[in-house]
CSV table of C-alpha atoms in Angstrom, one decimal:
chain,number,residue,atom,x,y,z
A,1,UNK,CA,0.0,0.0,0.0
A,2,UNK,CA,2.7,2.4,1.0
A,3,UNK,CA,4.7,1.5,-2.2
A,4,UNK,CA,1.6,2.0,-4.3
A,5,UNK,CA,1.0,5.5,-2.8
A,6,UNK,CA,4.6,6.5,-3.5
A,7,UNK,CA,4.1,5.5,-7.1
A,8,UNK,CA,1.0,7.7,-7.4
A,9,UNK,CA,2.8,10.7,-5.8
A,10,UNK,CA,5.8,10.2,-8.1
A,11,UNK,CA,3.5,10.1,-11.1
A,12,UNK,CA,1.7,13.3,-10.1
A,13,UNK,CA,4.9,15.1,-9.5
A,14,UNK,CA,6.3,14.0,-12.8
A,15,UNK,CA,3.1,15.1,-14.6
A,16,UNK,CA,3.3,18.5,-13.0
A,17,UNK,CA,6.9,18.9,-14.0
A,18,UNK,CA,6.1,18.1,-17.6
A,19,UNK,CA,3.1,20.5,-17.7
A,20,UNK,CA,5.2,23.3,-16.1
A,21,UNK,CA,8.1,22.7,-18.4
A,22,UNK,CA,5.9,22.9,-21.5
A,23,UNK,CA,4.1,26.0,-20.2
A,24,UNK,CA,7.3,27.9,-19.6
A,25,UNK,CA,9.4,26.6,-22.5
A,26,UNK,CA,10.0,28.5,-25.7
A,27,UNK,CA,7.5,27.6,-28.4
A,28,UNK,CA,8.7,24.9,-30.8
A,29,UNK,CA,7.4,25.2,-34.4
A,30,UNK,CA,4.9,22.6,-35.3
A,31,UNK,CA,4.8,21.7,-39.0
A,32,UNK,CA,1.0,21.4,-38.9
A,33,UNK,CA,0.0,24.7,-37.3
A,34,UNK,CA,2.8,26.8,-38.8
A,35,UNK,CA,2.8,25.5,-42.4
A,36,UNK,CA,1.1,27.4,-45.2
A,37,UNK,CA,-2.0,25.2,-44.6
A,38,UNK,CA,-2.1,25.9,-40.8
A,39,UNK,CA,-4.7,28.0,-39.0
A,40,UNK,CA,-1.9,30.4,-37.9
A,41,UNK,CA,1.7,31.1,-38.5
A,42,UNK,CA,4.5,31.8,-36.0
A,43,UNK,CA,7.1,33.7,-38.0
A,44,UNK,CA,9.9,31.9,-36.1
A,45,UNK,CA,9.0,28.8,-38.1
A,46,UNK,CA,10.7,30.5,-41.0
A,47,UNK,CA,14.0,32.2,-41.6
A,48,UNK,CA,12.3,35.7,-41.8
A,49,UNK,CA,8.9,37.3,-41.9
A,50,UNK,CA,9.3,37.7,-45.6
A,51,UNK,CA,9.5,33.9,-46.0
A,52,UNK,CA,6.5,33.4,-43.8
A,53,UNK,CA,4.4,35.8,-45.8
A,54,UNK,CA,5.6,34.3,-49.0
A,55,UNK,CA,4.6,30.8,-47.8
A,56,UNK,CA,1.0,31.7,-46.9
A,57,UNK,CA,0.5,33.8,-50.0
A,58,UNK,CA,-3.0,35.2,-50.2
A,59,UNK,CA,-4.5,32.9,-47.6
A,60,UNK,CA,-6.2,34.5,-44.6
A,61,UNK,CA,-3.9,33.8,-41.7
A,62,UNK,CA,-3.1,34.9,-38.2
A,63,UNK,CA,0.5,35.9,-38.1
A,64,UNK,CA,2.2,35.8,-34.7
A,65,UNK,CA,5.4,37.9,-34.4
A,66,UNK,CA,7.4,37.0,-31.2
A,67,UNK,CA,10.8,38.4,-32.1
A,68,UNK,CA,12.2,41.4,-33.9
A,69,UNK,CA,11.8,40.7,-37.6
A,70,UNK,CA,14.5,42.6,-39.6
A,71,UNK,CA,13.5,43.3,-43.2
A,72,UNK,CA,14.2,45.8,-45.9
A,73,UNK,CA,11.1,46.3,-48.2
A,74,UNK,CA,8.0,44.3,-47.1
A,75,UNK,CA,4.3,44.2,-48.1
A,76,UNK,CA,1.9,42.6,-45.7
A,77,UNK,CA,-1.3,41.4,-47.5
A,78,UNK,CA,-4.8,42.5,-46.5
A,79,UNK,CA,-5.7,38.9,-45.6
A,80,UNK,CA,-3.1,38.8,-42.8
A,81,UNK,CA,-4.1,39.3,-39.2
A,82,UNK,CA,-1.0,40.6,-37.3
A,83,UNK,CA,-0.5,39.7,-33.7
A,84,UNK,CA,2.6,41.2,-31.9
A,85,UNK,CA,3.6,39.5,-28.7
A,86,UNK,CA,5.6,41.5,-26.1
A,87,UNK,CA,9.0,41.1,-27.7
A,88,UNK,CA,7.8,41.1,-31.3
A,89,UNK,CA,8.4,44.0,-33.7
A,90,UNK,CA,9.2,44.8,-37.3
A,91,UNK,CA,12.4,46.6,-38.0
A,92,UNK,CA,12.3,47.7,-41.6
A,93,UNK,CA,15.1,49.6,-43.3
A,94,UNK,CA,13.1,50.2,-46.5
A,95,UNK,CA,9.4,50.5,-47.4
A,96,UNK,CA,6.9,48.7,-45.1
A,97,UNK,CA,3.4,48.5,-46.7
A,98,UNK,CA,0.7,47.2,-44.4
A,99,UNK,CA,-2.4,46.4,-46.3
A,100,UNK,CA,-4.2,44.9,-43.4
A,101,UNK,CA,-6.1,46.9,-40.8
A,102,UNK,CA,-6.1,44.0,-38.4
A,103,UNK,CA,-3.1,44.8,-36.1
A,104,UNK,CA,-3.2,43.5,-32.6
A,105,UNK,CA,-0.6,44.7,-30.0
A,106,UNK,CA,-0.4,46.1,-26.5
A,107,UNK,CA,0.8,49.6,-25.8
A,108,UNK,CA,4.5,48.9,-26.6
A,109,UNK,CA,6.7,49.7,-29.5
A,110,UNK,CA,6.2,47.3,-32.5
A,111,UNK,CA,7.7,49.4,-35.3
A,112,UNK,CA,11.5,49.6,-34.6
A,113,UNK,CA,12.8,50.3,-38.1
A,114,UNK,CA,14.1,53.4,-39.7
A,115,UNK,CA,12.2,53.0,-43.0
A,116,UNK,CA,8.9,54.4,-44.1
A,117,UNK,CA,5.5,52.8,-43.3
A,118,UNK,CA,2.2,53.0,-45.2
A,119,UNK,CA,-0.9,51.9,-43.4
A,120,UNK,CA,-4.1,50.6,-44.9
A,121,UNK,CA,-6.9,53.3,-45.1
A,122,UNK,CA,-9.0,53.2,-42.0
A,123,UNK,CA,-6.3,51.7,-39.7
A,124,UNK,CA,-6.3,52.6,-36.0
A,125,UNK,CA,-2.7,52.8,-34.7
A,126,UNK,CA,-1.6,53.4,-31.1
A,127,UNK,CA,0.9,56.1,-30.4
A,128,UNK,CA,2.8,53.7,-28.2
A,129,UNK,CA,3.6,51.5,-31.2
A,130,UNK,CA,6.2,54.1,-32.3
A,131,UNK,CA,9.4,55.5,-30.9
A,132,UNK,CA,7.6,58.7,-29.9
A,133,UNK,CA,4.6,60.7,-30.8
A,134,UNK,CA,6.5,62.8,-33.4
A,135,UNK,CA,7.4,59.5,-35.2
A,136,UNK,CA,3.8,58.5,-35.2
A,137,UNK,CA,2.9,61.8,-37.0
A,138,UNK,CA,5.8,61.5,-39.4
A,139,UNK,CA,5.0,57.9,-40.4
A,140,UNK,CA,1.2,58.5,-40.9
A,141,UNK,CA,1.3,61.8,-42.7
A,142,UNK,CA,0.3,60.3,-46.0
A,143,UNK,CA,-2.2,57.8,-44.7
A,144,UNK,CA,-5.9,57.8,-43.7
A,145,UNK,CA,-5.6,56.6,-40.1
A,146,UNK,CA,-6.7,57.3,-36.5
A,147,UNK,CA,-3.9,57.7,-34.0
A,148,UNK,CA,-5.1,56.5,-30.6
A,149,UNK,CA,-3.1,58.5,-28.0
A,150,UNK,CA,-2.2,55.9,-25.5
A,151,UNK,CA,0.6,57.8,-23.6
A,152,UNK,CA,1.4,61.3,-22.4
A,153,UNK,CA,4.0,62.9,-24.5
A,154,UNK,CA,6.2,66.1,-24.4
A,155,UNK,CA,6.6,67.3,-28.0
A,156,UNK,CA,9.9,68.8,-28.9
A,157,UNK,CA,9.6,69.0,-32.7
A,158,UNK,CA,7.1,70.8,-34.9
A,159,UNK,CA,5.0,68.6,-37.1
A,160,UNK,CA,1.8,68.8,-39.2
A,161,UNK,CA,-0.8,66.0,-39.1
A,162,UNK,CA,-1.7,64.5,-42.4
A,163,UNK,CA,-4.9,65.7,-44.0
A,164,UNK,CA,-6.6,62.4,-43.2
A,165,UNK,CA,-5.2,61.7,-39.8
A,166,UNK,CA,-7.5,61.8,-36.8
A,167,UNK,CA,-6.6,61.8,-33.1
A,168,UNK,CA,-8.5,59.8,-30.5
A,169,UNK,CA,-8.3,59.5,-26.7
A,170,UNK,CA,-10.1,56.7,-24.9
A,171,UNK,CA,-9.3,57.8,-21.4
A,172,UNK,CA,-7.9,60.8,-19.5
A,173,UNK,CA,-4.3,61.2,-18.5
A,174,UNK,CA,-2.6,60.9,-21.8
A,175,UNK,CA,-1.8,64.6,-22.3
A,176,UNK,CA,0.1,66.1,-25.2
A,177,UNK,CA,2.4,68.9,-24.0
A,178,UNK,CA,4.0,71.2,-26.6
A,179,UNK,CA,7.3,72.9,-25.6
A,180,UNK,CA,7.9,76.6,-26.3
A,181,UNK,CA,8.6,77.2,-30.0
A,182,UNK,CA,7.0,73.9,-31.0
A,183,UNK,CA,3.8,73.8,-33.2
A,184,UNK,CA,1.7,70.7,-33.9
A,185,UNK,CA,-0.5,71.8,-36.8
A,186,UNK,CA,-3.2,70.8,-39.3
A,187,UNK,CA,-5.3,69.2,-36.6
A,188,UNK,CA,-8.9,68.5,-37.6
A,189,UNK,CA,-10.7,65.4,-36.3
A,190,UNK,CA,-10.5,64.8,-32.5
A,191,UNK,CA,-12.4,62.3,-30.4
A,192,UNK,CA,-12.0,62.6,-26.6
A,193,UNK,CA,-14.1,62.9,-23.5
A,194,UNK,CA,-14.4,65.9,-21.1
A,195,UNK,CA,-10.8,66.0,-19.9
A,196,UNK,CA,-7.5,67.7,-20.5
A,197,UNK,CA,-5.6,66.5,-23.6
A,198,UNK,CA,-3.5,69.5,-24.8
A,199,UNK,CA,-1.2,71.8,-22.9
A,200,UNK,CA,2.1,73.6,-23.0
A,201,UNK,CA,3.9,76.8,-23.9
A,202,UNK,CA,4.0,75.9,-27.6
A,203,UNK,CA,1.1,75.8,-30.0
A,204,UNK,CA,-1.6,73.5,-31.4
A,205,UNK,CA,-3.1,74.7,-34.7
A,206,UNK,CA,-6.5,73.6,-36.0
A,207,UNK,CA,-8.0,73.5,-39.4
A,208,UNK,CA,-11.1,75.5,-40.1
A,209,UNK,CA,-14.2,73.6,-39.1
A,210,UNK,CA,-12.6,71.7,-36.2
A,211,UNK,CA,-14.9,70.9,-33.3
A,212,UNK,CA,-13.3,71.6,-29.9
A,213,UNK,CA,-14.3,71.1,-26.3
A,214,UNK,CA,-13.2,73.7,-23.8
A,215,UNK,CA,-12.4,71.0,-21.3
A,216,UNK,CA,-9.5,69.8,-23.6
A,217,UNK,CA,-7.5,72.8,-22.5
A,218,UNK,CA,-6.1,74.1,-19.2
A,219,UNK,CA,-8.2,77.3,-19.4
A,220,UNK,CA,-10.0,79.6,-21.8
A,221,UNK,CA,-6.8,81.5,-22.5
A,222,UNK,CA,-5.0,78.4,-23.7
A,223,UNK,CA,-7.9,77.6,-26.0
A,224,UNK,CA,-7.9,81.1,-27.5
A,225,UNK,CA,-4.1,81.0,-27.9
A,226,UNK,CA,-4.2,77.7,-29.7
A,227,UNK,CA,-7.2,78.6,-31.9
A,228,UNK,CA,-5.6,81.8,-33.0
A,229,UNK,CA,-7.3,82.8,-36.3
A,230,UNK,CA,-8.9,79.4,-37.1
A,231,UNK,CA,-12.6,79.1,-37.7
A,232,UNK,CA,-13.7,76.5,-35.2
A,233,UNK,CA,-16.6,75.4,-33.0
A,234,UNK,CA,-15.9,75.6,-29.3
A,235,UNK,CA,-18.3,73.9,-26.8
A,236,UNK,CA,-18.3,74.1,-23.0
A,237,UNK,CA,-20.2,71.2,-21.3
A,238,UNK,CA,-18.6,71.2,-17.8
A,239,UNK,CA,-17.8,74.2,-15.5
A,240,UNK,CA,-14.7,76.3,-16.4
A,241,UNK,CA,-13.1,79.3,-14.7
A,242,UNK,CA,-11.9,82.4,-16.5
A,243,UNK,CA,-8.8,83.6,-14.6
A,244,UNK,CA,-7.6,86.1,-17.2
A,245,UNK,CA,-9.1,89.0,-19.1
A,246,UNK,CA,-9.4,87.6,-22.6
A,247,UNK,CA,-11.3,88.0,-25.9
A,248,UNK,CA,-12.9,85.1,-27.8
A,249,UNK,CA,-12.4,86.0,-31.5
A,250,UNK,CA,-15.1,86.4,-34.1
A,251,UNK,CA,-13.8,83.3,-35.9
A,252,UNK,CA,-15.2,81.1,-33.2
A,253,UNK,CA,-18.7,79.8,-32.9
A,254,UNK,CA,-19.2,79.1,-29.2
A,255,UNK,CA,-21.8,77.0,-27.4
A,256,UNK,CA,-22.3,76.6,-23.7
A,257,UNK,CA,-24.4,73.6,-22.8
A,258,UNK,CA,-26.4,73.1,-19.6
A,259,UNK,CA,-23.8,72.5,-16.8
A,260,UNK,CA,-21.0,74.2,-18.7
A,261,UNK,CA,-21.2,77.7,-17.2
A,262,UNK,CA,-18.1,79.8,-17.2
A,263,UNK,CA,-17.1,81.4,-13.9
A,264,UNK,CA,-15.5,84.8,-14.5
A,265,UNK,CA,-13.2,85.5,-11.6
A,266,UNK,CA,-13.3,88.9,-10.0
A,267,UNK,CA,-11.2,91.6,-11.7
A,268,UNK,CA,-11.4,89.8,-15.1
A,269,UNK,CA,-13.4,90.5,-18.2
A,270,UNK,CA,-14.3,88.0,-20.9
A,271,UNK,CA,-15.1,89.8,-24.2
A,272,UNK,CA,-17.0,87.6,-26.6
A,273,UNK,CA,-16.8,88.7,-30.2
A,274,UNK,CA,-17.7,85.1,-31.2
A,275,UNK,CA,-21.1,83.9,-32.4
A,276,UNK,CA,-22.5,82.7,-29.0
A,277,UNK,CA,-25.4,80.6,-27.8
A,278,UNK,CA,-26.3,79.0,-24.5
A,279,UNK,CA,-30.0,78.1,-24.9
A,280,UNK,CA,-32.1,79.0,-21.9
A,281,UNK,CA,-29.8,78.0,-19.0
A,282,UNK,CA,-27.0,79.7,-17.1
A,283,UNK,CA,-23.8,80.4,-19.1
A,284,UNK,CA,-21.9,82.8,-16.8
A,285,UNK,CA,-21.2,83.2,-13.1
A,286,UNK,CA,-19.6,86.6,-12.6
A,287,UNK,CA,-17.7,86.8,-9.3
A,288,UNK,CA,-17.2,90.2,-7.7
A,289,UNK,CA,-16.2,92.6,-10.5
A,290,UNK,CA,-15.9,89.8,-13.1
A,291,UNK,CA,-17.9,90.7,-16.2
A,292,UNK,CA,-18.8,89.7,-19.7
A,293,UNK,CA,-18.8,92.1,-22.7
A,294,UNK,CA,-19.4,92.1,-26.4
A,295,UNK,CA,-22.5,89.9,-26.8
A,296,UNK,CA,-24.7,90.8,-29.8
A,297,UNK,CA,-27.5,88.6,-28.2
A,298,UNK,CA,-27.7,88.2,-24.5
A,299,UNK,CA,-30.3,86.7,-22.1
A,300,UNK,CA,-30.8,87.5,-18.5
A,301,UNK,CA,-31.0,83.7,-17.7
A,302,UNK,CA,-27.4,83.3,-19.0
A,303,UNK,CA,-26.2,85.3,-15.9
A,304,UNK,CA,-27.8,82.9,-13.4
A,305,UNK,CA,-30.7,85.1,-12.4
A,306,UNK,CA,-33.3,83.3,-10.2
A,307,UNK,CA,-36.5,84.8,-11.4
A,308,UNK,CA,-38.3,83.6,-8.3
A,309,UNK,CA,-39.4,87.0,-7.1
A,310,UNK,CA,-37.7,86.5,-3.7
A,311,UNK,CA,-33.9,86.6,-4.2
A,312,UNK,CA,-32.2,89.8,-5.2
A,313,UNK,CA,-31.6,89.6,-9.0
A,314,UNK,CA,-30.1,93.0,-9.4
A,315,UNK,CA,-26.5,92.0,-9.7
A,316,UNK,CA,-26.9,89.2,-12.3
A,317,UNK,CA,-29.5,91.2,-14.1
A,318,UNK,CA,-27.1,94.2,-14.3
A,319,UNK,CA,-24.3,91.9,-15.6
A,320,UNK,CA,-26.7,90.9,-18.3
A,321,UNK,CA,-27.5,94.5,-19.2
A,322,UNK,CA,-23.8,95.3,-19.2
A,323,UNK,CA,-22.9,92.5,-21.5
A,324,UNK,CA,-24.8,93.6,-24.6
A,325,UNK,CA,-22.7,95.2,-27.3
A,326,UNK,CA,-23.6,98.1,-29.6
A,327,UNK,CA,-26.3,97.1,-32.0
A,328,UNK,CA,-27.2,94.1,-29.9
A,329,UNK,CA,-30.3,92.7,-28.2
A,330,UNK,CA,-31.0,92.0,-24.6
A,331,UNK,CA,-33.8,89.6,-23.6
A,332,UNK,CA,-35.1,89.7,-20.0
A,333,UNK,CA,-36.5,86.1,-19.8
A,334,UNK,CA,-39.8,85.2,-18.2
A,335,UNK,CA,-39.8,85.2,-14.5
A,336,UNK,CA,-40.3,87.5,-11.5
A,337,UNK,CA,-37.1,89.5,-10.8
A,338,UNK,CA,-36.7,91.4,-7.5
A,339,UNK,CA,-34.4,94.4,-8.1
A,340,UNK,CA,-32.9,95.9,-4.9
A,341,UNK,CA,-30.9,99.0,-5.7
A,342,UNK,CA,-28.2,98.6,-3.0
A,343,UNK,CA,-27.7,101.7,-0.7
A,344,UNK,CA,-30.5,103.5,-2.6
A,345,UNK,CA,-33.1,101.2,-1.1
A,346,UNK,CA,-32.7,103.1,2.1
A,347,UNK,CA,-34.1,106.3,0.6
A,348,UNK,CA,-37.3,107.2,2.3
A,349,UNK,CA,-38.0,110.5,0.6
A,350,UNK,CA,-37.6,112.1,-2.8
A,351,UNK,CA,-34.8,114.2,-1.4
A,352,UNK,CA,-32.9,111.2,-0.1
A,353,UNK,CA,-33.4,109.5,-3.4
A,354,UNK,CA,-32.1,112.5,-5.3
A,355,UNK,CA,-29.0,112.5,-3.1
A,356,UNK,CA,-28.5,108.8,-3.6
A,357,UNK,CA,-28.6,109.3,-7.4
A,358,UNK,CA,-26.2,112.3,-7.1
A,359,UNK,CA,-23.8,110.3,-4.9
A,360,UNK,CA,-23.9,107.3,-7.1
A,361,UNK,CA,-25.3,105.0,-4.4
A,362,UNK,CA,-28.5,104.2,-6.3
A,363,UNK,CA,-27.8,101.5,-8.8
A,364,UNK,CA,-30.5,100.9,-11.4
A,365,UNK,CA,-30.0,98.5,-14.3
A,366,UNK,CA,-27.9,100.4,-16.9
A,367,UNK,CA,-28.0,100.2,-20.6
A,368,UNK,CA,-24.7,101.9,-21.8
A,369,UNK,CA,-24.5,100.5,-25.3
A,370,UNK,CA,-25.9,102.2,-28.4
A,371,UNK,CA,-28.6,101.0,-30.8
A,372,UNK,CA,-29.7,98.3,-28.4
A,373,UNK,CA,-33.1,96.6,-28.2
A,374,UNK,CA,-34.3,95.4,-24.8
A,375,UNK,CA,-37.1,92.9,-24.8
A,376,UNK,CA,-38.9,92.6,-21.5
A,377,UNK,CA,-40.6,89.2,-21.2
A,378,UNK,CA,-40.2,89.0,-17.4
A,379,UNK,CA,-41.6,91.1,-14.5
A,380,UNK,CA,-39.0,93.5,-13.1
A,381,UNK,CA,-39.9,95.1,-9.8
A,382,UNK,CA,-38.1,97.6,-7.6
A,383,UNK,CA,-38.5,97.0,-3.8
A,384,UNK,CA,-39.8,100.6,-3.2
A,385,UNK,CA,-41.3,103.2,-5.4
A,386,UNK,CA,-38.3,105.5,-4.7
A,387,UNK,CA,-36.1,103.2,-6.8
A,388,UNK,CA,-35.4,103.4,-10.6
A,389,UNK,CA,-35.2,100.2,-12.6
A,390,UNK,CA,-33.4,101.2,-15.8
A,391,UNK,CA,-30.8,103.8,-16.4
A,392,UNK,CA,-30.2,104.5,-20.1
A,393,UNK,CA,-26.9,106.1,-21.0
A,394,UNK,CA,-26.6,104.8,-24.6
A,395,UNK,CA,-28.2,106.3,-27.6
A,396,UNK,CA,-31.1,104.9,-29.6
A,397,UNK,CA,-32.1,102.3,-27.0
A,398,UNK,CA,-35.4,100.6,-27.8
A,399,UNK,CA,-37.2,99.0,-24.8
A,400,UNK,CA,-40.2,96.9,-25.8
A,401,UNK,CA,-42.6,94.7,-24.0
A,402,UNK,CA,-42.8,91.0,-24.7
A,403,UNK,CA,-45.4,90.2,-22.0
A,404,UNK,CA,-43.4,91.4,-19.1
A,405,UNK,CA,-43.8,94.4,-16.7
A,406,UNK,CA,-41.8,97.1,-14.9
A,407,UNK,CA,-42.5,98.4,-11.5
A,408,UNK,CA,-40.6,101.3,-10.0
A,409,UNK,CA,-40.3,105.1,-9.5
A,410,UNK,CA,-41.1,106.4,-13.0
A,411,UNK,CA,-39.8,103.1,-14.1
A,412,UNK,CA,-36.8,104.3,-15.8
A,413,UNK,CA,-34.2,107.1,-15.3
A,414,UNK,CA,-32.6,108.6,-18.3
A,415,UNK,CA,-29.3,110.3,-17.5
A,416,UNK,CA,-28.3,110.7,-21.2
A,417,UNK,CA,-28.3,113.9,-23.1
A,418,UNK,CA,-31.1,115.2,-25.4
A,419,UNK,CA,-30.0,113.1,-28.4
A,420,UNK,CA,-31.3,109.9,-26.8
A,421,UNK,CA,-34.1,108.4,-28.9
A,422,UNK,CA,-35.4,105.6,-26.6
A,423,UNK,CA,-38.8,104.3,-27.5
A,424,UNK,CA,-40.8,103.5,-24.5
A,425,UNK,CA,-43.8,101.3,-24.4
A,426,UNK,CA,-46.2,102.7,-21.7
A,427,UNK,CA,-48.1,99.4,-21.6
A,428,UNK,CA,-45.2,98.0,-19.6
A,429,UNK,CA,-45.9,100.3,-16.7
A,430,UNK,CA,-47.8,99.2,-13.6
């Protein structure tokens, strides 16, 4: 019995040793599975990758590359399915033409040669397959491919993307940084989520028509600097902060989606010369003296007014009034807006009110731009009859009713000279 048990144990140990040895041993070519008639081919079964491809001809095969395959000129047929194992690569000194789009490899370098590479139209290549990101750009410049950015990279040389090259990010963290004096240009098609993908003291340059997300950049100034004079579409879908006084140029079409409001830090001014739209939801949160200028169309709701008739909406409403440019239109959205005129609310007599106006302590909503139309769709109400709602200092200001109302002392105070040609609709008055 004891002898029999020893034989069983010895047999099990031997079997485990054999299995372990096979599992960890180097693959030995098998004439059945690596021949031209096999289901797949390990290139090590042949003297070179050229010989392996020559042997399989036009047959559809899975080609496994487990070593560095040195070659000069090489064409890989469209019927091949390339599989690069961790130590496998192609080191071409001449032209490498890859007619298959079926390339499978992890995020490691698989092209180790110095020759040119042409990829099949529609191929997706990983940036990690190349020596560096600049090499990826150089080797794909004449191809129709998507470069999947799989690593962060600091770019030290200027390159232009090919006209048919797209960039794609599948996850955050793989940021491209351009050094000062470096330009990565001719960028058009980008696919990425709401996260940082481009930064640095150098420049990214975009082709006209490129669609950009504000979240792809460190801040608004970076986006403006990189955009330069290009005609692009810029969308904000998550909150951003404006920490510098900047101007968004007229070449930009800008959209702020719900949840993508821009916070203008105190002391900074964002001038928007761009075509701008934000639907009917907040687009700006102006902190302290932060403000927005230059809008040809502006809505009170864009400035985070409440319209509940309880909260003081004077400050965000004034920011909306201030944002409209010459020749523009201001829409006071539907809602009930309580307008408290700061220190002036303490005036209890006509004399005190007059003194408040003279001392600049009464703050009505001011229209300072010229040739402006103000559409009143909401109900604006001062907290006392001693307060003025609207102060017009611009010329040719047309205030019209759109179902709203104004309640206040005389309803609006005109401090402009005699050349003012405001048109006032009495039906707005309570």
